[in-house]
One Martini backbone bead per residue (centre of mass of N, CA, C, O) as a GRO file, in nm:
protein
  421
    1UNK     BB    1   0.099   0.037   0.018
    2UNK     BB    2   0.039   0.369  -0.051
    3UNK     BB    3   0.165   0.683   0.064
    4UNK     BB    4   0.025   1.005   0.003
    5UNK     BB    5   0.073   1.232   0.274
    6UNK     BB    6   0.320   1.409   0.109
    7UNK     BB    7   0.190   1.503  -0.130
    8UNK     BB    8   0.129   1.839  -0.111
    9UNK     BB    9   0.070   1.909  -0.438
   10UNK     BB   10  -0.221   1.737  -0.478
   11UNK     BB   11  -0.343   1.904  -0.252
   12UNK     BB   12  -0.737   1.965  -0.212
   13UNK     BB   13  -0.929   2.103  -0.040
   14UNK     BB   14  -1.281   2.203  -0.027
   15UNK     BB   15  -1.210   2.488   0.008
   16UNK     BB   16  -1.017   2.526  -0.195
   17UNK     BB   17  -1.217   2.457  -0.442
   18UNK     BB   18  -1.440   2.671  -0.350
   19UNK     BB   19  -1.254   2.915  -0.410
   20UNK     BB   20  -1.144   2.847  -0.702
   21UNK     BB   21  -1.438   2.869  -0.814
   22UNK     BB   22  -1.519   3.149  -0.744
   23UNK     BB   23  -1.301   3.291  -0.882
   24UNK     BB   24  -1.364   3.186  -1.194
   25UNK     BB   25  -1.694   3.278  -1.179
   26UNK     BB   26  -1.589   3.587  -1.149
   27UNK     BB   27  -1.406   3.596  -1.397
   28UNK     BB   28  -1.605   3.544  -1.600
   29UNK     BB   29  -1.804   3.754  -1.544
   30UNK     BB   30  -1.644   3.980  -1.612
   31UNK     BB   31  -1.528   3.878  -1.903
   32UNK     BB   32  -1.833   3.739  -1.949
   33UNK     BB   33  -2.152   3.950  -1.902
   34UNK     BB   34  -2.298   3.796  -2.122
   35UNK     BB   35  -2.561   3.678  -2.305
   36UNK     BB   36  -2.554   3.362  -2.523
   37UNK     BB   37  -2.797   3.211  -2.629
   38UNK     BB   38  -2.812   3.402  -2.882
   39UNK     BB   39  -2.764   3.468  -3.210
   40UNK     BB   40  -2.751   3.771  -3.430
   41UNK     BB   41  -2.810   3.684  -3.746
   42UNK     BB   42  -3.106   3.817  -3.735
   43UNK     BB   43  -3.037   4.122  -3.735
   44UNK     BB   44  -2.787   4.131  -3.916
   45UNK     BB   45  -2.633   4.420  -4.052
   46UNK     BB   46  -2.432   4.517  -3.733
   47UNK     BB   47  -2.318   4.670  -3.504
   48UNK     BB   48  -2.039   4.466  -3.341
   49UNK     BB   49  -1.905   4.313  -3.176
   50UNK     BB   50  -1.610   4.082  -3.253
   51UNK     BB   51  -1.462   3.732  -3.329
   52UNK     BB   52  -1.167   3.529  -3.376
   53UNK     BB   53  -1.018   3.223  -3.510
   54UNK     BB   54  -0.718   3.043  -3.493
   55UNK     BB   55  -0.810   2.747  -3.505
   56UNK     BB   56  -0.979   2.753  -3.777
   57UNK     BB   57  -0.756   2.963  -3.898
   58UNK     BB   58  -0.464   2.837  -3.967
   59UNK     BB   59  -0.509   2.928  -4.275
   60UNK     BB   60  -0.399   3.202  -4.467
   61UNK     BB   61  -0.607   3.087  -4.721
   62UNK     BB   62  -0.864   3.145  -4.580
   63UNK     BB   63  -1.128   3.270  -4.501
   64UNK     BB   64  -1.238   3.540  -4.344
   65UNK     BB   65  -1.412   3.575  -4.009
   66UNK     BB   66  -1.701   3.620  -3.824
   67UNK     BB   67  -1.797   3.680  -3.491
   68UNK     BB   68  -1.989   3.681  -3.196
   69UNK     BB   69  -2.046   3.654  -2.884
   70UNK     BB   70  -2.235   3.392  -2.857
   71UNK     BB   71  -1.998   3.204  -3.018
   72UNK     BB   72  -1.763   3.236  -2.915
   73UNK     BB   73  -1.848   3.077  -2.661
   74UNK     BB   74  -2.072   2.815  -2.768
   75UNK     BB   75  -1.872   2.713  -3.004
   76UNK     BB   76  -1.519   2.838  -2.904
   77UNK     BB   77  -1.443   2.807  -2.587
   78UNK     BB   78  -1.144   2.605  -2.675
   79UNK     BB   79  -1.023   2.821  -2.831
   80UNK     BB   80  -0.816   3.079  -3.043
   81UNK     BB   81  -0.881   3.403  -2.986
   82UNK     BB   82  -0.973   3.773  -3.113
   83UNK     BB   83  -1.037   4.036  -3.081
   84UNK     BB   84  -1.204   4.293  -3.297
   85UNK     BB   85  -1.429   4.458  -3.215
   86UNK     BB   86  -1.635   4.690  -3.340
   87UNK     BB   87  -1.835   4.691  -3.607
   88UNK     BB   88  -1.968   4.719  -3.913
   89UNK     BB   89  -2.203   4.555  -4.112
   90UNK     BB   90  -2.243   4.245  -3.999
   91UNK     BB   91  -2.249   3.940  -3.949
   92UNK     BB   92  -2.238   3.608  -3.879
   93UNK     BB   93  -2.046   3.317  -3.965
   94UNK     BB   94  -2.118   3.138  -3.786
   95UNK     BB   95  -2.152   2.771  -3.974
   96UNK     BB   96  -2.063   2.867  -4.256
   97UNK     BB   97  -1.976   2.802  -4.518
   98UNK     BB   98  -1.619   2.835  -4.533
   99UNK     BB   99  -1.590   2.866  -4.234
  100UNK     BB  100  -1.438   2.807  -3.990
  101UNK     BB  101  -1.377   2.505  -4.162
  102UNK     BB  102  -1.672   2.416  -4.043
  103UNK     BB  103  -1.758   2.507  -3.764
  104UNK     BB  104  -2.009   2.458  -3.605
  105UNK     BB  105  -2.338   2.570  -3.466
  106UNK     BB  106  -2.500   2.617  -3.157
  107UNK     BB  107  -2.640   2.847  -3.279
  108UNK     BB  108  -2.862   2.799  -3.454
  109UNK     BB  109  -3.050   2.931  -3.713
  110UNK     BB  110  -3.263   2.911  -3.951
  111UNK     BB  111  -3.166   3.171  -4.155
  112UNK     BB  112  -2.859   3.019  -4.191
  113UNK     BB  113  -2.979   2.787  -4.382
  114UNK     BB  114  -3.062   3.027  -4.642
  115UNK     BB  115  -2.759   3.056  -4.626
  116UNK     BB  116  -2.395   3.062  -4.738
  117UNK     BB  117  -2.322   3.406  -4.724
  118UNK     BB  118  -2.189   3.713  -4.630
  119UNK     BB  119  -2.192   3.967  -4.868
  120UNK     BB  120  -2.141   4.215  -4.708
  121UNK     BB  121  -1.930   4.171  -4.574
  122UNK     BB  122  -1.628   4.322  -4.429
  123UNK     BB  123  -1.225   4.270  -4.468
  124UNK     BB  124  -0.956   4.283  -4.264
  125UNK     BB  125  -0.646   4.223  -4.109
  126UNK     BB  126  -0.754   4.164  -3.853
  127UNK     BB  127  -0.912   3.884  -3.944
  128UNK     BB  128  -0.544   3.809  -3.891
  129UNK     BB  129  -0.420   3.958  -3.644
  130UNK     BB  130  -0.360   4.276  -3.842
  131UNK     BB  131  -0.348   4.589  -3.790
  132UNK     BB  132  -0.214   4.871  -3.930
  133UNK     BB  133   0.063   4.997  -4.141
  134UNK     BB  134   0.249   4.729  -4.027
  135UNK     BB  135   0.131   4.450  -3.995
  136UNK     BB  136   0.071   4.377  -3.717
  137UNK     BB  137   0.046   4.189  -3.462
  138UNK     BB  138  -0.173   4.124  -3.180
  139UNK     BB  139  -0.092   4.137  -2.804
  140UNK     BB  140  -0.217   4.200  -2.514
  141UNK     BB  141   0.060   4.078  -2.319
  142UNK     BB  142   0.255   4.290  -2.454
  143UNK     BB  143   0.144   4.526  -2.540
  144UNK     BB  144   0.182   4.897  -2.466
  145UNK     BB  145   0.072   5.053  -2.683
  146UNK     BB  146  -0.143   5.324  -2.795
  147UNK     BB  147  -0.435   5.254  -2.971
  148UNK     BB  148  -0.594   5.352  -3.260
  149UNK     BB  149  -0.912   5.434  -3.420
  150UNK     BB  150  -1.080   5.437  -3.666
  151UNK     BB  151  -1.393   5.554  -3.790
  152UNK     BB  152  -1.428   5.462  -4.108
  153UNK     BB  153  -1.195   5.120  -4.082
  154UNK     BB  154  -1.135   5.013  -3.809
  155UNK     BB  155  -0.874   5.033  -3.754
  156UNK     BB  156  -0.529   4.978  -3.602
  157UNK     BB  157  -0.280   5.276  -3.459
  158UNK     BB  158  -0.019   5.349  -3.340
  159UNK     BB  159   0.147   5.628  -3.230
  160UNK     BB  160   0.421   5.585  -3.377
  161UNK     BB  161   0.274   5.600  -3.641
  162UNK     BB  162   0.134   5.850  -3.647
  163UNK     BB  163   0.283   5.991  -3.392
  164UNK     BB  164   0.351   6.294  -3.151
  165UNK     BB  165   0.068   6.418  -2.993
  166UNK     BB  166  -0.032   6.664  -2.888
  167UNK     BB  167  -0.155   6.771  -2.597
  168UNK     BB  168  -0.379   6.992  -2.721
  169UNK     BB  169  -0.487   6.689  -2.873
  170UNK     BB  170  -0.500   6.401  -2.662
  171UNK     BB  171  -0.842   6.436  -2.609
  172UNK     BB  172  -0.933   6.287  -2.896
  173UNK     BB  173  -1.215   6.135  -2.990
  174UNK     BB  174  -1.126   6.087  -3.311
  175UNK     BB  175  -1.009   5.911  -3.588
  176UNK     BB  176  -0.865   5.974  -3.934
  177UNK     BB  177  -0.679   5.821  -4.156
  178UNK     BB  178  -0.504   5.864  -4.430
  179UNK     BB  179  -0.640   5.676  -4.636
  180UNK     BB  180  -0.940   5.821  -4.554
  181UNK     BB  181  -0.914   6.094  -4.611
  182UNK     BB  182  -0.852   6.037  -4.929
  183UNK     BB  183  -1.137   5.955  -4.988
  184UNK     BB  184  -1.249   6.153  -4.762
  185UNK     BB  185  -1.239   6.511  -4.785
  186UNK     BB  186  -1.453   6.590  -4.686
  187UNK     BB  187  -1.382   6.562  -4.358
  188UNK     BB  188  -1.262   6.889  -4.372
  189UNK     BB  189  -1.290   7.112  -4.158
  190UNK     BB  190  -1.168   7.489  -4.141
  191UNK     BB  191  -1.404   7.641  -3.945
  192UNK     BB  192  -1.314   7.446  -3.653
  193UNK     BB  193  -1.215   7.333  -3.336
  194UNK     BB  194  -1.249   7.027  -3.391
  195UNK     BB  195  -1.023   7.013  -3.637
  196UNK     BB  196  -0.724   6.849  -3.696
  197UNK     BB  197  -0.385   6.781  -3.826
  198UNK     BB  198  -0.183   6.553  -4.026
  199UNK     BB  199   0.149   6.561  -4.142
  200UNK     BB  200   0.301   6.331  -4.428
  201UNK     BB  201   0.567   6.140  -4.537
  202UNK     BB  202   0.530   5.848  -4.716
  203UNK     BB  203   0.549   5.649  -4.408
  204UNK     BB  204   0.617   5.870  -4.179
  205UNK     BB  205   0.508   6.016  -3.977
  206UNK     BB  206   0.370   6.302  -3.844
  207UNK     BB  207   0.572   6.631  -3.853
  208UNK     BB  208   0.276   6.800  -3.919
  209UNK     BB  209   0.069   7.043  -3.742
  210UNK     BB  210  -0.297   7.156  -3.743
  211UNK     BB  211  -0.409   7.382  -3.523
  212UNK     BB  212  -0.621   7.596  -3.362
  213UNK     BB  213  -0.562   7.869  -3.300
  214UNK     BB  214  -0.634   7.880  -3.001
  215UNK     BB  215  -0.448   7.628  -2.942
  216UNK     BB  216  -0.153   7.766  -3.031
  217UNK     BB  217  -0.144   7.959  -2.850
  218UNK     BB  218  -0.151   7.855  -2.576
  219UNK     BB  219   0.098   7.621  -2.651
  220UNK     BB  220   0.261   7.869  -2.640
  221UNK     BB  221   0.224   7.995  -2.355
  222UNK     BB  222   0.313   7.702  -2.214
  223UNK     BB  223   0.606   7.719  -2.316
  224UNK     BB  224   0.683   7.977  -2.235
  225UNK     BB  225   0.653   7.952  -1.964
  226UNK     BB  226   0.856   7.712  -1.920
  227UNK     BB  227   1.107   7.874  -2.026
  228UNK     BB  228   1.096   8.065  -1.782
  229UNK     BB  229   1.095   7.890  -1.643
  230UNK     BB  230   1.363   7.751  -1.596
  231UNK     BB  231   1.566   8.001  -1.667
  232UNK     BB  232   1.510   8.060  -1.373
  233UNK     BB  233   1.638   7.780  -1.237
  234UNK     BB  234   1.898   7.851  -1.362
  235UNK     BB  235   1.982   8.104  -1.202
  236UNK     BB  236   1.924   8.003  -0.942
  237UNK     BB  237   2.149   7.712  -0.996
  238UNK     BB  238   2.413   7.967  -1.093
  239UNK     BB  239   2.474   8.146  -0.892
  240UNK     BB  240   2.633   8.409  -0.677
  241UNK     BB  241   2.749   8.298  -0.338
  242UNK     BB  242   2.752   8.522  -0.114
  243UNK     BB  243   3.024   8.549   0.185
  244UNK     BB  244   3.151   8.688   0.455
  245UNK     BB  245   3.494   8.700   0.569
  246UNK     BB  246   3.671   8.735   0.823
  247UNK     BB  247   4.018   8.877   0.800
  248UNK     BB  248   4.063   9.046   1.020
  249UNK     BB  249   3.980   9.397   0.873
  250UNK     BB  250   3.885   9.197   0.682
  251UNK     BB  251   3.647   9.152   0.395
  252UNK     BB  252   3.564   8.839   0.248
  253UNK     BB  253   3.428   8.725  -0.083
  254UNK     BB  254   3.284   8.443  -0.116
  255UNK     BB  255   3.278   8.229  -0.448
  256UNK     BB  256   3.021   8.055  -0.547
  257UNK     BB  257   3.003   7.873  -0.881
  258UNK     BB  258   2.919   7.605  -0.879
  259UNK     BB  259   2.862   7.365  -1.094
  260UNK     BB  260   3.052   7.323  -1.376
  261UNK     BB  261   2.766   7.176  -1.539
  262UNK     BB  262   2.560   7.373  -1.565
  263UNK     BB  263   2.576   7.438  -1.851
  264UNK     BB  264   2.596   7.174  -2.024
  265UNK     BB  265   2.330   7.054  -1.872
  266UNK     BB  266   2.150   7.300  -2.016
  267UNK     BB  267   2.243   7.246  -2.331
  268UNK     BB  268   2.133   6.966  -2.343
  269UNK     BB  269   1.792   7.056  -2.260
  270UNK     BB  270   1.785   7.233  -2.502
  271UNK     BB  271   1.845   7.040  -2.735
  272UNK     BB  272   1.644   6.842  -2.662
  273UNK     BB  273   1.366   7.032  -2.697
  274UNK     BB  274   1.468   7.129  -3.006
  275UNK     BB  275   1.428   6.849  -3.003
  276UNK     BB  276   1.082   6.777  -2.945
  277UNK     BB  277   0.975   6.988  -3.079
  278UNK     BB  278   0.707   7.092  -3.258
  279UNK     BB  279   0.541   7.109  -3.587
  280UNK     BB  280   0.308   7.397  -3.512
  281UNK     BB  281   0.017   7.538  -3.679
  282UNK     BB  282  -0.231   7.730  -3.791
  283UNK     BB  283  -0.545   7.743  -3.895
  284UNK     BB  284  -0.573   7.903  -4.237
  285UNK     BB  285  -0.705   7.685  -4.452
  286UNK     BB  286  -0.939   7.829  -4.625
  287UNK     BB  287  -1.161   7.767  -4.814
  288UNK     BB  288  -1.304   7.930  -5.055
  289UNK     BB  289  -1.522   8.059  -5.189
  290UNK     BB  290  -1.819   7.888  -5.301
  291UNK     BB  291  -2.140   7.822  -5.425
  292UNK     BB  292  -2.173   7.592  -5.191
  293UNK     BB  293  -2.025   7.678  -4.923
  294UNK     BB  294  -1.795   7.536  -4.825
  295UNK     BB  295  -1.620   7.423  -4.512
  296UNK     BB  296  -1.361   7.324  -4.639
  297UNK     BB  297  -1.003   7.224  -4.678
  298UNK     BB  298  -0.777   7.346  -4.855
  299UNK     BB  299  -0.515   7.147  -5.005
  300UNK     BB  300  -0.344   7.319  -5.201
  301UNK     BB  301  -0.232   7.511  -4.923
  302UNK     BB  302  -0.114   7.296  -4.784
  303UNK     BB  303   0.174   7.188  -4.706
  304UNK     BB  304   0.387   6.965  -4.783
  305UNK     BB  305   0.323   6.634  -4.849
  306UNK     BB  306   0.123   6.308  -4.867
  307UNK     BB  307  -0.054   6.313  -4.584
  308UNK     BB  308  -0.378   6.296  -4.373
  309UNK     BB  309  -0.463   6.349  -4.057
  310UNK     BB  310  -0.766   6.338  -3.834
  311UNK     BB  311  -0.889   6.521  -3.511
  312UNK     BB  312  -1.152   6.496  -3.300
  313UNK     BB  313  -1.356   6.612  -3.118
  314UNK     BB  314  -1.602   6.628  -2.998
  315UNK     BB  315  -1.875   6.726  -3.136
  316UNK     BB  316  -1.822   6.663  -3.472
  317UNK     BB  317  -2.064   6.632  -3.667
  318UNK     BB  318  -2.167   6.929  -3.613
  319UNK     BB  319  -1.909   6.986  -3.789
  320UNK     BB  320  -1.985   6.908  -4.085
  321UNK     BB  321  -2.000   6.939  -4.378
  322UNK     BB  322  -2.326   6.997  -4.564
  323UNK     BB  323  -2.289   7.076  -4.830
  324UNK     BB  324  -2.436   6.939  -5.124
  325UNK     BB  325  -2.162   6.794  -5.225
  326UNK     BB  326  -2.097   6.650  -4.954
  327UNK     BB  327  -2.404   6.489  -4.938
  328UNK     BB  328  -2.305   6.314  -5.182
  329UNK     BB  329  -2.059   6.215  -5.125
  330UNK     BB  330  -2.134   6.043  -4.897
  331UNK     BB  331  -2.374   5.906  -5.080
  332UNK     BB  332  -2.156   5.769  -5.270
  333UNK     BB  333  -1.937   5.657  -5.038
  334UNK     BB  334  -2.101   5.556  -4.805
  335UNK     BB  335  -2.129   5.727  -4.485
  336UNK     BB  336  -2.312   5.823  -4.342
  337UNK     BB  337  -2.273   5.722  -4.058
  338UNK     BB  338  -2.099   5.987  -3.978
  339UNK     BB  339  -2.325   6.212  -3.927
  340UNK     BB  340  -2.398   5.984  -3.674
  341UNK     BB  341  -2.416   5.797  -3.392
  342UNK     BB  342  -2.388   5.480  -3.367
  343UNK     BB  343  -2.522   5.170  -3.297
  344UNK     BB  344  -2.427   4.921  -3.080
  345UNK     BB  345  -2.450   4.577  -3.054
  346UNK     BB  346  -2.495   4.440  -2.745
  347UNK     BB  347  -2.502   4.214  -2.503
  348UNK     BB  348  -2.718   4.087  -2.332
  349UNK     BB  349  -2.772   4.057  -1.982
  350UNK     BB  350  -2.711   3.801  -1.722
  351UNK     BB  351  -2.915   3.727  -1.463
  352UNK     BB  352  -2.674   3.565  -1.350
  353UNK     BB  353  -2.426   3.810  -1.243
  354UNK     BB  354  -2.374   3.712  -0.942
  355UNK     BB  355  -2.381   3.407  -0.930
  356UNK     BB  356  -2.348   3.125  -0.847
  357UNK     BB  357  -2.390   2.815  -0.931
  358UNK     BB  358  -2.562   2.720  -0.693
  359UNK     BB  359  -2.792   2.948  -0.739
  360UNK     BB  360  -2.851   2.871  -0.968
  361UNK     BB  361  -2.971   2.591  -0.972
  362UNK     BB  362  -3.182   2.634  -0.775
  363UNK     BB  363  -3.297   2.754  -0.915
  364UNK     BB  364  -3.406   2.563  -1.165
  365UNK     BB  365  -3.535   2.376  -0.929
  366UNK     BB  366  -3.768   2.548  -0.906
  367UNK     BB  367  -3.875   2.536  -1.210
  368UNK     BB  368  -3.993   2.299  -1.195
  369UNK     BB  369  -4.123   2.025  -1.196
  370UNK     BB  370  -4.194   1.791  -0.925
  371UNK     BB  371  -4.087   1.554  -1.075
  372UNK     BB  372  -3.802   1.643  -1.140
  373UNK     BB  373  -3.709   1.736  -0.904
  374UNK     BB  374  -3.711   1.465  -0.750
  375UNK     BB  375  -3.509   1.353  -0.933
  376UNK     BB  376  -3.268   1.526  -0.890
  377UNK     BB  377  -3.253   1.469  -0.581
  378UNK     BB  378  -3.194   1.165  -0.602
  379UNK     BB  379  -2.959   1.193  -0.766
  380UNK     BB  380  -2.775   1.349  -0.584
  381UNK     BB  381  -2.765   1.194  -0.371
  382UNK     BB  382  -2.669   0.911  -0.514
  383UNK     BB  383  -2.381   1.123  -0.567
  384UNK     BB  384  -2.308   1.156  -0.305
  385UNK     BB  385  -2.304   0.882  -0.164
  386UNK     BB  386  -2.068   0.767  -0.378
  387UNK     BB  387  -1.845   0.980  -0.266
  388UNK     BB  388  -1.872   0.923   0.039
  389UNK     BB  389  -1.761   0.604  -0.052
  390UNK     BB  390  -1.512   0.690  -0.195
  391UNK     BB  391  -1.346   0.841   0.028
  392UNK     BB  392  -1.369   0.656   0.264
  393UNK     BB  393  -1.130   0.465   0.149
  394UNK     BB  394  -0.882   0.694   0.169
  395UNK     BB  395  -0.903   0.706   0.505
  396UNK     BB  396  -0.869   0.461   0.573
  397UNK     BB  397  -0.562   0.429   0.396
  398UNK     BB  398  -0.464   0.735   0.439
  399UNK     BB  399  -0.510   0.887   0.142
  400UNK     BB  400  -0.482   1.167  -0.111
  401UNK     BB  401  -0.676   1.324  -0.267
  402UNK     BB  402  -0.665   1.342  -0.609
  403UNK     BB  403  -0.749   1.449  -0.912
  404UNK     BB  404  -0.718   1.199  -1.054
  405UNK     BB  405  -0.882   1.022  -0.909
  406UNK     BB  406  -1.154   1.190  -0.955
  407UNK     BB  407  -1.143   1.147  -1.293
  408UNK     BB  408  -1.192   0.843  -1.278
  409UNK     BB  409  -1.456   0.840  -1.111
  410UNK     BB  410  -1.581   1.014  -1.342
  411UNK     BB  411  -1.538   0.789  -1.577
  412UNK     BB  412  -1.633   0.540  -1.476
  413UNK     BB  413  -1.912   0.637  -1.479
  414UNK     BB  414  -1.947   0.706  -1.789
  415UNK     BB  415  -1.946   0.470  -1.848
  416UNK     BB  416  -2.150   0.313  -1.774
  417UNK     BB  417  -2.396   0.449  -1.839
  418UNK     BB  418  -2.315   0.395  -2.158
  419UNK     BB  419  -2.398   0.094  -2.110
  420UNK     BB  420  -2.681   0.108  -2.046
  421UNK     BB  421  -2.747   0.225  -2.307
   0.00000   0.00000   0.00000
C-alpha cells in the first residue's frame, strides 16, 4: 500500500476547491458579462463586438471570418480566439459553408439555413490578427503602446506609426487614418476648432501638426511659461552665492560659482527640447468662398505633404460640412454612419451575473415541475452517497484524494452510464 500523504502539492481541501471555483466564475463573469444565449445573425447586418477564431483559422489562405459575443463563447470557448472589437454591418459568420474550416455552430437559427454566405460583410486584415499601417499581430499580453481605431476603416493604429500627438488634442474623440482622409476628404472642415490634423510624407509619421489658432496660441503660452520657469530655475541654481568671511579687518568675499557643469547640463536639456519641439501651426487654410459655400480645407493651400490625418474632438459631426456637394459625396461614397454616432449591438445582460454555479442550479431546480424536480434531487443524493463512499476508502487507507483520482471515478462513471444505455 503506498501511502500518499506527504504528496502536498497534490493536496487540495474542500474549501480550497471552492474558493478557487468561486474566484474562476467571478473571472468569468467579469470578462464575459452577457448573456449568450442567441446569435445575432437575424438582427442583420449591424455595428457588433466581432471575435476571430486563430484555431479554426490556422490556415493563412482560409477565408477570413468574424463571430458575434454569443458564438465566441457557446461555439469556440476552448479555441484560441481574438477580439477584433466592435465593428459595423457586419452579420456572424459562425456556421456558414467555408468559415471557421466549416465548425458548426451550435447556436444555429433557422435563417442561417437559408444563406451560404454573408454577401455585405466587409473584412481587413484585423480577421487574421494583423492590425495598423505596418501589419503587425496584435498580443494584448505584450502590446504596451496605445493604439487608436479609425473612425471610417475600423483599423487599429499604433501612436508610434500615427506620430508624437501634442498635449492640446491628445484627449481627441476620434481619429481618421490617413488612408481614409485621401477618400473621404469632404470630412476636412477648415472652419471649426474641433478639427486638427496631421501632415506626413511617405510612410513616416506625421512631421507637421495644424491646430486651432486658438490652441496653438494657448500651445505658445504654455511653452513661453515653460521657458521662463526653466531659465529662472537656471539662474537661481547657477547664481553667485556670496558670503563674507572677516580675515583680520577685511571683510573678503567668497564666491560660490556651483557646479562647473551646470552650463553643459543646460545646453544638453536646451538641445533635447529644440529635438522634441513638434512643428505645430494654425490652421489657416480656409477653403475660399464658392457656390456650394463648402466650409472644408482646400487642400492645395496646405504645406507640402503626402498624406493627412485628422483628429476630432468632442461633437464633431455636428460640425462637418454638409454643404449640396459634400452630402452627395456621403451618399456616393456610402459614409453617411459618419453624419450621426452609431449604434452598437451590445450583448443583452446575463440575469444570472453575480450568482454562483450553486444560487443558479437552485433557482433553476425551483423552476422545475415536481416530478422532474424529485428526481433531480435524488440522483443528487444517490452521487452525494456514491462520492461519500469513494472518498470513505481513501481515509481508511490513509491516502490523500489527487485531482486524478477524482478524474478516474468520474470517467469510470460515465462509462457505465454509456453501457446502460
Amino acid at each position: 500500500m503506498t501511502n500518499n500523504i506527504n504528496k502536498e502539492d497534490d493536496t487540495e481541501t474542500a474549501l480550497d476547491y471552492i474558493q478557487r471555483q468561486e474566484k474562476l466564475e467571478k473571472d468569468a463573469q467579469d470578462i464575459l458579462p452577457g448573456n449568450f444565449d442567441k446569435c445575432t445573425f437575424s438582427l442583420g447586418y449591424i455595428r457588433q463586438p466581432l471575435y476571430a477564431c486563430k484555431t479554426c483559422t490556422v490556415d493563412q489562405n482560409e477565408e477570413p471570418a468574424g463571430m458575434c459575443y454569443s458564438c465566441s463563447i457557446a461555439c469556440h470557448a476552448s479555441h484560441d480566439l481574438f477580439e477584433l472589437f466592435p465593428k459595423r454591418a457586419f452579420r456572424c459568420d459562425c456556421g456558414l459553408s467555408g468559415k471557421f474550416g466549416g465548425h458548426a455552430c451550435s447556436r444555429m437559427v433557422p435563417e442561417k439555413l437559408e444563406f451560404a454566405t454573408n454577401e455585405k460583410n466587409q473584412y481587413n486584415h484585423n480577421f487574421m490578427n494583423l492590425y495598423c499601417r505596418c501589419n503587425q499581430t496584435y498580443d494584448p499580453e505584450k502590446e504596451e503602446e496605445t493604439m487608436y481605431q479609425c473612425i471610417a476603416c475600423e483599423d487599429w493604429f499604433h501612436e508610434r506609426c500615427i506620430g508624437n500627438i501634442p498635449e492640446a488634442i491628445d484627449e481627441f474623440d476620434c481619429y481618421i487614418c490617413r488612408d481614409c482622409t485621401k477618400k473621404y476628404p469632404f470630412l476636412m472642415n477648415g472652419n471649426d476648432a474641433k478639427f486638427s490634423y496631421g501632415l506626413s510624407k511617405g510612410d513616416a509619421p506625421i512631421h507637421q501638426w495644424i491646430l486651432p489658432e486658438s490652441q496653438v496660441k494657448e500651445t505658445q503660452q504654455k511653452e513661453s511659461s515653460k521657458a521662463a520657469d526653466s531659465e529662472t530655475a537656471a539662474t537661481t541654481n547657477g547664481a553667485l552665492d556670496a558670503e563674507p568671511t572677516a580675515v583680520g579687518n577685511q571683510d573678503i568675499v567668497c564666491l560660490d560659482q556651483g557646479d562647473a557643469t551646470t552650463g553643459e547640463k543646460r545646453k544638453r536639456e536646451e538641445e533635447e527640447e529644440s529635438t522634441n519641439k513638434q512643428d505645430i501651426i494654425a490652421n489657416v487654410f480656409k477653403k475660399a468662398r464658392c457656390e456650394s459655400n463648402c466650409q472644408n480645407v482646400d487642400t492645395s493651400l496646405l504645406p507640402e505633404h503626402d498624406h493627412i490625418e485628422i483628429f476630432l474632438q468632442d461633437d464633431w459631426r455636428q460640425s462637418l460640412c454638409k454643404c449640396v456637394k459634400c452630402m452627395e459625396d456621403y451618399k456616393t461614397n456610402q459614409v453617411e454612419y459618419l453624419l450621426e454616432e452609431e449604434q452598437t449591438v451590445e450583448p443583452e445582460n446575463d440575469e444570472d451575473v453575480g450568482k454562483s454555479l450553486l444560487e443558479v442550479g437552485m433557482e433553476q431546480l425551483q423552476r422545475m415541475d415536481r416530478v422532474q424536480a424529485i428526481e433531480s434531487v435524488r440522483a443528487f443524493q444517490t452521487l452525494a452517497s456514491d462520492l461519500k463512499q469513494f472518498f470513505g476508502t481513501f481515509k481508511e487507507e490513509g491516502k490523500i484524494v489527487t485531482k486524478e483520482d477524482v478524474q478516474e471515478y468520474f470517467d469510470a462513471k460515465r462509462r457505465e452510464r454509456q453501457q446502460q444505455q
